[in-house]
GROMACS .gro file of C-alpha atoms in nm:
model
  412
    1MET     CA    1  -1.045   2.350  -1.423
    2LYS     CA    2  -1.061   2.336  -1.828
    3PHE     CA    3  -1.334   2.194  -2.011
    4ASP     CA    4  -1.468   2.183  -2.362
    5ILE     CA    5  -1.765   2.310  -2.513
    6THR     CA    6  -1.913   2.024  -2.515
    7TRP     CA    7  -1.859   1.949  -2.144
    8LEU     CA    8  -1.986   2.330  -2.060
    9THR     CA    9  -2.312   2.274  -2.257
   10ARG     CA   10  -2.363   1.908  -2.083
   11MET     CA   11  -2.324   2.088  -1.711
   12GLU     CA   12  -2.516   2.356  -1.767
   13ARG     CA   13  -2.789   2.138  -1.840
   14MET     CA   14  -2.753   1.925  -1.544
   15LYS     CA   15  -2.740   2.227  -1.338
   16ARG     CA   16  -3.068   2.365  -1.455
   17ILE     CA   17  -3.242   2.024  -1.413
   18SER     CA   18  -3.091   2.046  -1.054
   19VAL     CA   19  -3.237   2.364  -0.979
   20ASN     CA   20  -3.575   2.306  -1.150
   21GLY     CA   21  -3.631   1.922  -1.068
   22ALA     CA   22  -3.755   1.890  -0.741
   23ALA     CA   23  -3.648   1.528  -0.763
   24LEU     CA   24  -3.245   1.600  -0.776
   25ASN     CA   25  -3.313   1.803  -0.461
   26CYS     CA   26  -3.375   1.495  -0.258
   27ASP     CA   27  -3.051   1.346  -0.140
   28ASP     CA   28  -3.163   0.959  -0.194
   29ILE     CA   29  -3.264   1.020  -0.557
   30LEU     CA   30  -2.961   1.189  -0.623
   31HIS     CA   31  -2.753   0.933  -0.493
   32GLU     CA   32  -2.880   0.672  -0.720
   33ILE     CA   33  -2.823   0.881  -1.026
   34LEU     CA   34  -2.494   0.973  -0.962
   35LEU     CA   35  -2.396   0.601  -0.880
   36ARG     CA   36  -2.428   0.542  -1.241
   37ILE     CA   37  -2.194   0.825  -1.351
   38PRO     CA   38  -1.845   0.686  -1.462
   39PRO     CA   39  -1.550   0.755  -1.301
   40SER     CA   40  -1.411   1.006  -1.570
   41THR     CA   41  -1.688   1.230  -1.522
   42ILE     CA   42  -1.818   1.193  -1.139
   43TYR     CA   43  -1.543   1.428  -1.025
   44LYS     CA   44  -1.630   1.702  -1.231
   45LEU     CA   45  -1.987   1.722  -1.092
   46ILE     CA   46  -1.866   1.856  -0.737
   47ILE     CA   47  -1.893   2.198  -0.858
   48VAL     CA   48  -2.246   2.177  -1.010
   49SER     CA   49  -2.406   2.274  -0.663
   50LYS     CA   50  -2.329   2.237  -0.281
   51ILE     CA   51  -2.610   1.972  -0.288
   52TRP     CA   52  -2.434   1.768  -0.549
   53LEU     CA   53  -2.086   1.839  -0.354
   54ARG     CA   54  -2.230   1.701  -0.025
   55VAL     CA   55  -2.371   1.399  -0.179
   56ILE     CA   56  -2.075   1.300  -0.391
   57CYS     CA   57  -1.823   1.342  -0.089
   58SER     CA   58  -2.037   1.186   0.188
   59PRO     CA   59  -1.873   0.835   0.291
   60SER     CA   60  -2.212   0.639   0.225
   61PHE     CA   61  -2.159   0.748  -0.152
   62LEU     CA   62  -1.800   0.661  -0.166
   63GLN     CA   63  -1.864   0.306  -0.055
   64GLY     CA   64  -2.138   0.265  -0.312
   65TYR     CA   65  -1.961   0.385  -0.582
   66THR     CA   66  -1.659   0.197  -0.543
   67ARG     CA   67  -1.832  -0.097  -0.534
   68ARG     CA   68  -1.971  -0.038  -0.836
   69TRP     CA   69  -1.698   0.098  -1.017
   70GLY     CA   70  -1.405   0.029  -0.800
   71GLN     CA   71  -1.131   0.243  -0.644
   72SER     CA   72  -0.874   0.452  -0.861
   73PHE     CA   73  -0.564   0.621  -0.711
   74ARG     CA   74  -0.312   0.901  -0.823
   75LEU     CA   75   0.051   0.849  -0.749
   76VAL     CA   76   0.195   1.138  -0.545
   77GLY     CA   77   0.577   0.994  -0.510
   78PHE     CA   78   0.807   0.729  -0.392
   79PHE     CA   79   0.894   0.716  -0.015
   80VAL     CA   80   1.255   0.588   0.030
   81CYS     CA   81   1.288   0.377   0.352
   82ASN     CA   82   1.662   0.317   0.424
   83PHE     CA   83   1.667   0.034   0.676
   84LEU     CA   84   2.038   0.129   0.775
   85TYR     CA   85   1.866   0.423   0.994
   86LEU     CA   86   1.537   0.306   1.081
   87GLY     CA   87   1.626   0.046   1.308
   88ARG     CA   88   1.975   0.108   1.376
   89PRO     CA   89   2.143   0.028   1.723
   90ARG     CA   90   2.300   0.327   1.900
   91ASP     CA   91   2.640   0.217   1.770
   92GLY     CA   92   2.504   0.143   1.416
   93TYR     CA   93   2.542   0.358   1.094
   94ARG     CA   94   2.456   0.728   1.126
   95ARG     CA   95   2.255   0.921   0.873
   96PRO     CA   96   2.460   1.208   0.715
   97ARG     CA   97   2.295   1.557   0.801
   98TRP     CA   98   2.252   1.662   0.454
   99GLU     CA   99   2.046   1.340   0.406
  100PRO     CA  100   1.657   1.371   0.486
  101ALA     CA  101   1.520   1.122   0.711
  102LEU     CA  102   1.217   1.087   0.528
  103PRO     CA  103   1.292   1.162   0.144
  104ILE     CA  104   1.016   1.145  -0.114
  105LEU     CA  105   1.080   1.146  -0.487
  106SER     CA  106   0.788   1.370  -0.622
  107THR     CA  107   0.602   1.271  -0.931
  108CYS     CA  108   0.341   1.571  -0.915
  109ARG     CA  109   0.271   1.914  -0.782
  110GLU     CA  110   0.093   1.740  -0.472
  111GLY     CA  111   0.420   1.561  -0.398
  112ASP     CA  112   0.640   1.877  -0.455
  113ASP     CA  113   0.380   2.068  -0.167
  114LEU     CA  114   0.430   1.752   0.063
  115LYS     CA  115   0.795   1.766   0.004
  116HIS     CA  116   0.839   2.153   0.099
  117SER     CA  117   0.570   2.166   0.370
  118GLY     CA  118   0.815   2.048   0.617
  119ILE     CA  119   0.607   1.795   0.790
  120LEU     CA  120   0.825   1.528   0.648
  121LYS     CA  121   1.110   1.635   0.884
  122ARG     CA  122   0.947   1.592   1.181
  123CYS     CA  123   0.810   1.226   1.105
  124GLY     CA  124   1.099   1.023   1.151
  125TYR     CA  125   1.163   0.770   0.882
  126PHE     CA  126   0.920   0.616   0.670
  127ILE     CA  127   0.772   0.265   0.769
  128ASP     CA  128   0.418   0.227   0.563
  129SER     CA  129   0.088   0.421   0.430
  130SER     CA  130  -0.265   0.358   0.343
  131ASN     CA  131  -0.551   0.548   0.181
  132GLY     CA  132  -0.361   0.873   0.270
  133ILE     CA  133  -0.254   0.765   0.605
  134ILE     CA  134   0.147   0.781   0.674
  135LEU     CA  135   0.322   0.556   0.942
  136SER     CA  136   0.633   0.683   1.024
  137GLY     CA  137   0.880   0.695   1.323
  138LEU     CA  138   1.168   0.555   1.478
  139HIS     CA  139   1.197   0.226   1.619
  140PRO     CA  140   1.124   0.085   1.878
  141LYS     CA  141   0.947   0.346   2.049
  142THR     CA  142   0.850   0.663   1.844
  143TYR     CA  143   0.575   0.644   1.600
  144TYR     CA  144   0.384   0.910   1.410
  145VAL     CA  145   0.061   0.915   1.194
  146TYR     CA  146   0.018   1.194   0.929
  147ASN     CA  147  -0.331   1.225   0.752
  148THR     CA  148  -0.272   1.384   0.420
  149PHE     CA  149  -0.616   1.516   0.404
  150SER     CA  150  -0.655   1.688   0.731
  151LYS     CA  151  -0.279   1.775   0.715
  152GLN     CA  152  -0.285   1.648   1.107
  153LYS     CA  153  -0.009   1.457   1.253
  154TYR     CA  154  -0.047   1.261   1.551
  155GLN     CA  155   0.254   1.102   1.794
  156LEU     CA  156   0.129   0.738   1.913
  157PRO     CA  157   0.167   0.667   2.278
  158GLU     CA  158   0.500   0.479   2.364
  159PRO     CA  159   0.473   0.113   2.303
  160GLN     CA  160   0.432  -0.115   2.630
  161GLN     CA  161   0.666  -0.390   2.486
  162PHE     CA  162   1.020  -0.349   2.389
  163TYR     CA  163   1.078  -0.531   2.055
  164LYS     CA  164   1.458  -0.520   1.953
  165VAL     CA  165   1.364  -0.645   1.608
  166LEU     CA  166   1.030  -0.627   1.462
  167CYS     CA  167   0.795  -0.563   1.158
  168MET     CA  168   0.505  -0.373   1.127
  169ALA     CA  169   0.170  -0.340   0.974
  170LEU     CA  170  -0.112  -0.050   0.907
  171ILE     CA  171  -0.478  -0.117   0.891
  172VAL     CA  172  -0.714   0.199   0.771
  173GLU     CA  173  -1.062   0.120   0.817
  174GLU     CA  174  -1.334   0.248   0.641
  175CYS     CA  175  -1.585   0.477   0.900
  176LEU     CA  176  -1.926   0.627   0.791
  177ASP     CA  177  -1.848   0.921   0.977
  178GLY     CA  178  -1.584   0.996   0.732
  179GLU     CA  179  -1.308   1.006   1.018
  180ALA     CA  180  -1.013   0.797   0.942
  181SER     CA  181  -0.969   0.504   1.167
  182TYR     CA  182  -0.649   0.292   1.169
  183LYS     CA  183  -0.453   0.020   1.355
  184VAL     CA  184  -0.099   0.009   1.371
  185ILE     CA  185   0.062  -0.362   1.479
  186ARG     CA  186   0.411  -0.418   1.587
  187ALA     CA  187   0.511  -0.772   1.581
  188ARG     CA  188   0.851  -0.939   1.743
  189CYS     CA  189   1.086  -1.115   1.529
  190GLU     CA  190   1.327  -1.337   1.675
  191CYS     CA  191   1.686  -1.274   1.631
  192LYS     CA  192   1.788  -1.628   1.689
  193LEU     CA  193   1.625  -1.896   1.479
  194LYS     CA  194   1.470  -2.098   1.744
  195GLU     CA  195   1.193  -2.357   1.719
  196ARG     CA  196   0.876  -2.133   1.837
  197ASN     CA  197   0.535  -2.141   1.716
  198THR     CA  198   0.414  -1.826   1.877
  199VAL     CA  199   0.489  -1.472   1.805
  200SER     CA  200   0.408  -1.168   2.040
  201ILE     CA  201   0.241  -0.858   1.874
  202GLU     CA  202   0.130  -0.525   2.005
  203THR     CA  203  -0.159  -0.329   1.843
  204TYR     CA  204  -0.255   0.024   1.863
  205SER     CA  205  -0.605   0.146   1.775
  206SER     CA  206  -0.711   0.472   1.731
  207LYS     CA  207  -1.046   0.407   1.871
  208THR     CA  208  -0.952   0.351   2.207
  209GLY     CA  209  -0.587   0.536   2.173
  210LYS     CA  210  -0.385   0.253   2.372
  211TRP     CA  211  -0.146  -0.038   2.280
  212LYS     CA  212  -0.277  -0.401   2.355
  213GLN     CA  213  -0.024  -0.685   2.356
  214SER     CA  214  -0.154  -1.049   2.264
  215THR     CA  215   0.037  -1.363   2.174
  216LEU     CA  216  -0.041  -1.529   1.854
  217MET     CA  217  -0.011  -1.938   1.808
  218CYS     CA  218   0.078  -2.121   1.507
  219SER     CA  219   0.062  -2.495   1.425
  220THR     CA  220   0.417  -2.507   1.339
  221SER     CA  221   0.735  -2.356   1.366
  222PHE     CA  222   0.821  -1.968   1.215
  223ALA     CA  223   0.959  -1.661   1.253
  224LEU     CA  224   0.908  -1.320   1.084
  225ARG     CA  225   1.110  -1.153   0.859
  226PRO     CA  226   1.239  -0.851   1.017
  227ARG     CA  227   1.216  -0.477   0.900
  228THR     CA  228   0.929  -0.537   0.683
  229ALA     CA  229   0.596  -0.369   0.657
  230GLY     CA  230   0.294  -0.635   0.621
  231MET     CA  231   0.037  -0.614   0.325
  232VAL     CA  232  -0.311  -0.576   0.404
  233VAL     CA  233  -0.611  -0.719   0.176
  234GLY     CA  234  -0.919  -0.684   0.325
  235GLY     CA  235  -0.838  -0.628   0.668
  236VAL     CA  236  -0.591  -0.945   0.658
  237VAL     CA  237  -0.220  -0.891   0.733
  238HIS     CA  238   0.041  -1.082   0.540
  239TRP     CA  239   0.394  -1.098   0.660
  240PHE     CA  240   0.659  -1.218   0.505
  241ALA     CA  241   0.802  -1.508   0.708
  242ILE     CA  242   1.171  -1.712   0.716
  243TRP     CA  243   1.223  -2.043   0.529
  244GLY     CA  244   0.986  -1.928   0.235
  245LYS     CA  245   0.660  -1.909   0.396
  246LEU     CA  246   0.395  -1.632   0.430
  247ALA     CA  247   0.223  -1.540   0.755
  248ILE     CA  248  -0.143  -1.439   0.773
  249TYR     CA  249  -0.316  -1.287   1.043
  250ASP     CA  250  -0.683  -1.161   1.058
  251PRO     CA  251  -0.744  -0.962   1.359
  252ARG     CA  252  -1.124  -0.994   1.281
  253LEU     CA  253  -1.086  -1.355   1.402
  254GLY     CA  254  -0.934  -1.271   1.742
  255ASP     CA  255  -0.601  -1.225   1.837
  256ARG     CA  256  -0.468  -1.564   1.890
  257TYR     CA  257  -0.410  -1.748   1.587
  258ILE     CA  258  -0.167  -1.671   1.288
  259ALA     CA  259  -0.162  -1.908   0.988
  260LEU     CA  260   0.132  -2.011   0.758
  261ILE     CA  261   0.161  -2.084   0.366
  262ARG     CA  262   0.439  -2.155   0.145
  263LEU     CA  263   0.518  -1.923  -0.110
  264PRO     CA  264   0.504  -2.060  -0.464
  265ILE     CA  265   0.820  -2.192  -0.616
  266GLY     CA  266   0.855  -2.091  -0.973
  267VAL     CA  267   1.201  -2.095  -1.234
  268LEU     CA  268   1.310  -1.744  -1.036
  269THR     CA  269   1.264  -1.865  -0.692
  270ARG     CA  270   1.616  -2.029  -0.597
  271GLU     CA  271   1.774  -1.704  -0.740
  272HIS     CA  272   1.530  -1.460  -0.680
  273GLU     CA  273   1.663  -1.099  -0.508
  274GLU     CA  274   1.352  -0.905  -0.451
  275SER     CA  275   1.017  -1.019  -0.324
  276VAL     CA  276   0.668  -0.834  -0.278
  277LEU     CA  277   0.318  -0.849  -0.189
  278GLY     CA  278   0.026  -0.664  -0.335
  279GLU     CA  279  -0.365  -0.669  -0.414
  280SER     CA  280  -0.545  -0.742  -0.733
  281SER     CA  281  -0.859  -0.541  -0.849
  282ASP     CA  282  -1.102  -0.786  -0.713
  283GLY     CA  283  -0.917  -0.823  -0.357
  284VAL     CA  284  -0.674  -1.130  -0.425
  285LEU     CA  285  -0.335  -1.150  -0.270
  286LEU     CA  286  -0.024  -1.069  -0.516
  287TYR     CA  287   0.324  -1.198  -0.480
  288GLY     CA  288   0.604  -1.099  -0.729
  289GLN     CA  289   0.957  -1.227  -0.743
  290SER     CA  290   1.230  -1.097  -0.923
  291ASN     CA  291   1.620  -1.098  -1.012
  292ASN     CA  292   1.847  -0.957  -1.278
  293ILE     CA  293   1.674  -1.202  -1.551
  294GLY     CA  294   1.306  -1.136  -1.527
  295VAL     CA  295   0.997  -1.134  -1.295
  296GLU     CA  296   0.723  -1.349  -1.199
  297ILE     CA  297   0.354  -1.271  -1.047
  298TRP     CA  298   0.170  -1.530  -0.855
  299MET     CA  299  -0.197  -1.494  -0.717
  300LEU     CA  300  -0.351  -1.694  -0.448
  301GLU     CA  301  -0.651  -1.782  -0.528
  302LYS     CA  302  -0.918  -1.969  -0.271
  303GLU     CA  303  -1.075  -2.303  -0.333
  304PRO     CA  304  -1.340  -2.442  -0.089
  305GLU     CA  305  -1.300  -2.790  -0.058
  306PRO     CA  306  -1.415  -2.879   0.335
  307ASN     CA  307  -1.355  -3.287   0.298
  308ASN     CA  308  -0.959  -3.205   0.221
  309SER     CA  309  -0.729  -3.096   0.463
  310ALA     CA  310  -0.673  -2.708   0.466
  311ILE     CA  311  -0.314  -2.558   0.321
  312TYR     CA  312  -0.399  -2.252   0.479
  313CYS     CA  313  -0.625  -2.263   0.789
  314ASN     CA  314  -0.720  -1.979   0.997
  315CYS     CA  315  -1.042  -2.090   1.217
  316ILE     CA  316  -1.193  -2.139   0.830
  317ARG     CA  317  -1.117  -2.422   0.655
  318LEU     CA  318  -1.006  -2.345   0.310
  319LYS     CA  319  -0.797  -2.447   0.074
  320TYR     CA  320  -0.563  -2.196  -0.117
  321LYS     CA  321  -0.316  -2.228  -0.409
  322TRP     CA  322  -0.056  -2.000  -0.593
  323VAL     CA  323  -0.147  -1.942  -0.981
  324LEU     CA  324   0.137  -1.805  -1.192
  325ARG     CA  325  -0.013  -1.488  -1.373
  326TRP     CA  326   0.266  -1.332  -1.529
  327ARG     CA  327   0.660  -1.431  -1.615
  328LEU     CA  328   0.848  -1.176  -1.792
  329ASN     CA  329   1.218  -1.160  -1.902
  330PHE     CA  330   1.351  -0.837  -1.891
  331LYS     CA  331   1.540  -0.849  -2.240
  332VAL     CA  332   1.180  -0.792  -2.382
  333LEU     CA  333   1.191  -0.449  -2.207
  334TRP     CA  334   1.551  -0.353  -2.298
  335LYS     CA  335   1.435  -0.407  -2.669
  336GLN     CA  336   1.219  -0.109  -2.635
  337MET     CA  337   1.440   0.119  -2.432
  338PRO     CA  338   1.820   0.003  -2.528
  339SER     CA  339   1.971   0.250  -2.326
  340LEU     CA  340   1.842   0.077  -1.975
  341SER     CA  341   2.021  -0.224  -2.087
  342THR     CA  342   2.342  -0.102  -1.959
  343HIS     CA  343   2.174  -0.133  -1.585
  344SER     CA  344   2.036  -0.487  -1.625
  345LYS     CA  345   2.227  -0.623  -1.336
  346GLU     CA  346   2.048  -0.347  -1.135
  347THR     CA  347   1.694  -0.434  -1.206
  348GLN     CA  348   1.445  -0.541  -0.969
  349LEU     CA  349   1.085  -0.521  -0.905
  350LEU     CA  350   0.989  -0.284  -0.652
  351SER     CA  351   0.619  -0.269  -0.622
  352PHE     CA  352   0.264  -0.318  -0.741
  353LEU     CA  353   0.016  -0.057  -0.813
  354PRO     CA  354  -0.307  -0.043  -0.546
  355ARG     CA  355  -0.547  -0.295  -0.637
  356ASN     CA  356  -0.392  -0.372  -0.964
  357SER     CA  357  -0.254  -0.712  -1.097
  358THR     CA  358  -0.134  -0.619  -1.471
  359SER     CA  359   0.131  -0.315  -1.374
  360VAL     CA  360   0.443  -0.310  -1.174
  361PHE     CA  361   0.697  -0.060  -1.080
  362ILE     CA  362   1.064  -0.195  -1.130
  363ARG     CA  363   1.392  -0.008  -1.106
  364SER     CA  364   1.653  -0.024  -1.357
  365GLY     CA  365   1.998   0.168  -1.228
  366TRP     CA  366   1.837   0.509  -1.074
  367ASN     CA  367   1.529   0.486  -1.345
  368ILE     CA  368   1.183   0.392  -1.230
  369LEU     CA  369   0.978   0.254  -1.494
  370LEU     CA  370   0.611   0.139  -1.516
  371CYS     CA  371   0.564  -0.203  -1.668
  372ASP     CA  372   0.245  -0.320  -1.815
  373LEU     CA  373   0.267  -0.689  -1.781
  374GLU     CA  374  -0.029  -0.751  -2.046
  375THR     CA  375   0.135  -0.569  -2.349
  376LYS     CA  376   0.512  -0.596  -2.227
  377THR     CA  377   0.567  -0.222  -2.247
  378VAL     CA  378   0.723   0.002  -2.001
  379GLU     CA  379   0.752   0.384  -1.954
  380VAL     CA  380   0.986   0.589  -1.734
  381VAL     CA  381   0.842   0.776  -1.443
  382ASN     CA  382   0.956   1.094  -1.387
  383TYR     CA  383   1.070   1.213  -1.043
  384GLN     CA  384   1.175   1.479  -0.850
  385GLY     CA  385   1.485   1.408  -0.635
  386ARG     CA  386   1.829   1.263  -0.623
  387GLY     CA  387   1.800   0.908  -0.713
  388GLY     CA  388   2.184   0.877  -0.793
  389SER     CA  389   2.235   0.947  -0.409
  390ILE     CA  390   1.994   0.668  -0.289
  391SER     CA  391   2.131   0.375  -0.148
  392TRP     CA  392   1.945   0.146  -0.362
  393GLU     CA  393   2.067  -0.174  -0.186
  394SER     CA  394   1.970  -0.075   0.184
  395SER     CA  395   1.678   0.115   0.084
  396LYS     CA  396   1.300   0.026   0.025
  397ILE     CA  397   1.103   0.244  -0.244
  398VAL     CA  398   0.753   0.261  -0.166
  399PRO     CA  399   0.526   0.440  -0.414
  400TYR     CA  400   0.269   0.669  -0.226
  401PHE     CA  401  -0.080   0.674  -0.381
  402LEU     CA  402  -0.378   0.834  -0.284
  403PRO     CA  403  -0.721   0.778  -0.351
  404SER     CA  404  -0.871   0.963  -0.645
  405TRP     CA  405  -1.183   1.098  -0.473
  406PRO     CA  406  -1.287   1.438  -0.366
  407ASN     CA  407  -1.245   1.469   0.016
  408ALA     CA  408  -1.525   1.503   0.288
  409SER     CA  409  -1.321   1.804   0.401
  410CYS     CA  410  -1.430   1.996   0.063
  411ALA     CA  411  -1.784   1.980   0.158
  412SER     CA  412  -1.779   2.134   0.478
   0.00000   0.00000   0.00000
């Protein structure tokens, strides 16, 4: 790790203070002092002493620090999920032997190490990821959870319910003991469009080690969109539903109800080709839609109005509304990079960045671009992998981020 002379001098001063000052040997006092250090500096302080390392890597400090400064993430790469293979029938399209089951387009050395470790060859197909936990497998029975930090892979018990077509969700919960706690949810998707107001789900909890089946009820008829992963914001699962709606399930309110809200109607709604969900820096749900003309970004804002009927009601009477945040024509981007305009018909919105409402990933041909919606600028994201061999029409490209924080295992 390289530092300039100014930083070395400052670090030596802090180290002398930590040795000679009795106050800084007290974890509680040190905890309060370190909470005031900005993110650009806090990571470097783990090498000052073992005491500082233990405090900074503790889950209690992480929770307090992220509440004060917010969480930051680092991009490791992009996972490629081909829906032709993940849920294919026995007589369906088979994956060629030369094509990896869980390909990753690496963007850094950490991604290269994960790619060449061999672990991805034994995990099936990519489904979802969150906070260093990767969910993968093969529908409808085999699923794996891989912890990137501990390098441990765990095969989930075989589900009790058979869902021919389904969607899923991964909820990673914070634990004070530093151990990863998670839930995996399988939700049945109806193959035939019938008038139903219920959906069967099965939830696996890492705390119990078992699957639990339950039936969720809704006030109106609906059906979930198959082969998708739910977006989790604040512990609440959001799934795309058919007929232009969004299904919302909060496990903390029990395992009986699911709510619906209509997706926003914008200029691109009738002809949009891609829809994605995300989370803003302040924990608000984001919805993005795009076609080869441009992209629209919406935010789901909450308005407490107890006297009016609720648009989205899940045991709580709250009114929600969609607010248009950004609208961008791709022609503005092509003026910056004329060479990419040749792929304008293949341009699509890929995903949001974690807890970020001002930047998105878009694709132009096999180029992946990071777009800043505020400044309307783009930059090419360099990755290692054969982008030209990807079936973009049948694949979902998902960015893989890890929290930019010292792992608790470093302190052991």
